[in-house]
Coordinates of C-alpha atoms in Angstrom, one line a residue:
M5 CA -30.5 -10.5 194.8
Q6 CA -32.3 -12.3 192.3
G7 CA -31.5 -15.8 191.0
A8 CA -28.8 -16.5 188.2
F9 CA -29.0 -14.9 184.8
T10 CA -30.8 -16.9 182.0
V11 CA -30.6 -16.2 178.4
K12 CA -33.8 -15.8 176.9
T13 CA -33.9 -15.1 173.2
E14 CA -36.2 -16.5 170.0
A15 CA -33.6 -19.3 169.7
F16 CA -32.8 -20.4 173.2
E17 CA -33.6 -19.9 177.0
G18 CA -31.4 -20.9 179.5
P19 CA -28.3 -20.6 181.2
L20 CA -25.5 -19.0 179.5
D21 CA -23.0 -21.8 179.8
L22 CA -25.6 -24.2 178.5
L23 CA -25.8 -22.0 175.3
L24 CA -21.8 -22.1 174.7
S25 CA -21.8 -25.9 175.3
L26 CA -24.7 -26.3 172.9
V27 CA -22.5 -24.3 170.4
E28 CA -19.3 -25.7 171.2
E29 CA -21.0 -29.4 170.6
R30 CA -22.5 -28.1 167.3
K31 CA -25.8 -28.7 168.7
M32 CA -26.8 -24.5 167.9
L33 CA -25.4 -22.3 165.5
V34 CA -24.0 -19.2 167.2
S35 CA -25.5 -17.1 164.3
D36 CA -29.1 -18.0 165.7
V37 CA -28.3 -16.1 168.6
S38 CA -27.7 -12.2 169.1
L39 CA -24.8 -11.8 171.3
A40 CA -25.8 -7.8 171.6
K41 CA -29.1 -8.9 173.0
V42 CA -27.4 -11.8 175.2
A43 CA -25.4 -8.4 176.6
D44 CA -27.9 -6.4 176.7
S45 CA -29.9 -8.5 178.8
F46 CA -27.1 -9.8 181.3
L47 CA -26.8 -5.5 181.8
G48 CA -30.3 -5.4 182.6
Y49 CA -30.2 -8.1 184.9
I50 CA -26.7 -6.6 186.9
T51 CA -28.9 -3.2 186.7
A52 CA -31.6 -5.1 188.7
A53 CA -29.2 -7.0 190.6
G54 CA -28.8 -4.3 193.3
S55 CA -25.0 -5.1 193.9
F56 CA -22.8 -5.9 191.3
P57 CA -22.3 -10.0 191.2
V58 CA -18.3 -10.0 190.2
G59 CA -18.3 -13.9 189.7
E60 CA -21.2 -13.9 187.5
A61 CA -20.0 -11.1 185.5
A62 CA -16.5 -12.4 185.3
Q63 CA -18.2 -16.0 184.1
F64 CA -20.4 -14.0 181.6
I65 CA -17.3 -12.0 180.1
V66 CA -15.9 -15.4 179.6
V67 CA -18.3 -17.1 178.1
A68 CA -19.1 -13.9 175.9
A69 CA -15.7 -13.4 175.0
T70 CA -15.5 -17.9 173.8
L71 CA -19.0 -17.5 171.9
L72 CA -17.7 -14.3 170.0
L73 CA -14.4 -15.7 169.3
I74 CA -16.7 -18.4 167.9
K75 CA -18.6 -16.3 165.9
S76 CA -15.9 -14.7 164.2

């Protein structure tokens, strides 16, 4: 299996939980990040993983849902 999932966008590159922290602390605008691109990237990551990373998928869902709530 490959390394941990890392978000790579024009505005941010790093771990998903760091992205959430920066948005929550208002050090980064959630509107600067395309959540659709982050989701597509994660889907590519789990496809390439070869096996379904249940723990990482659960963490992704929590963080993505929180970002979506903030964005709404």
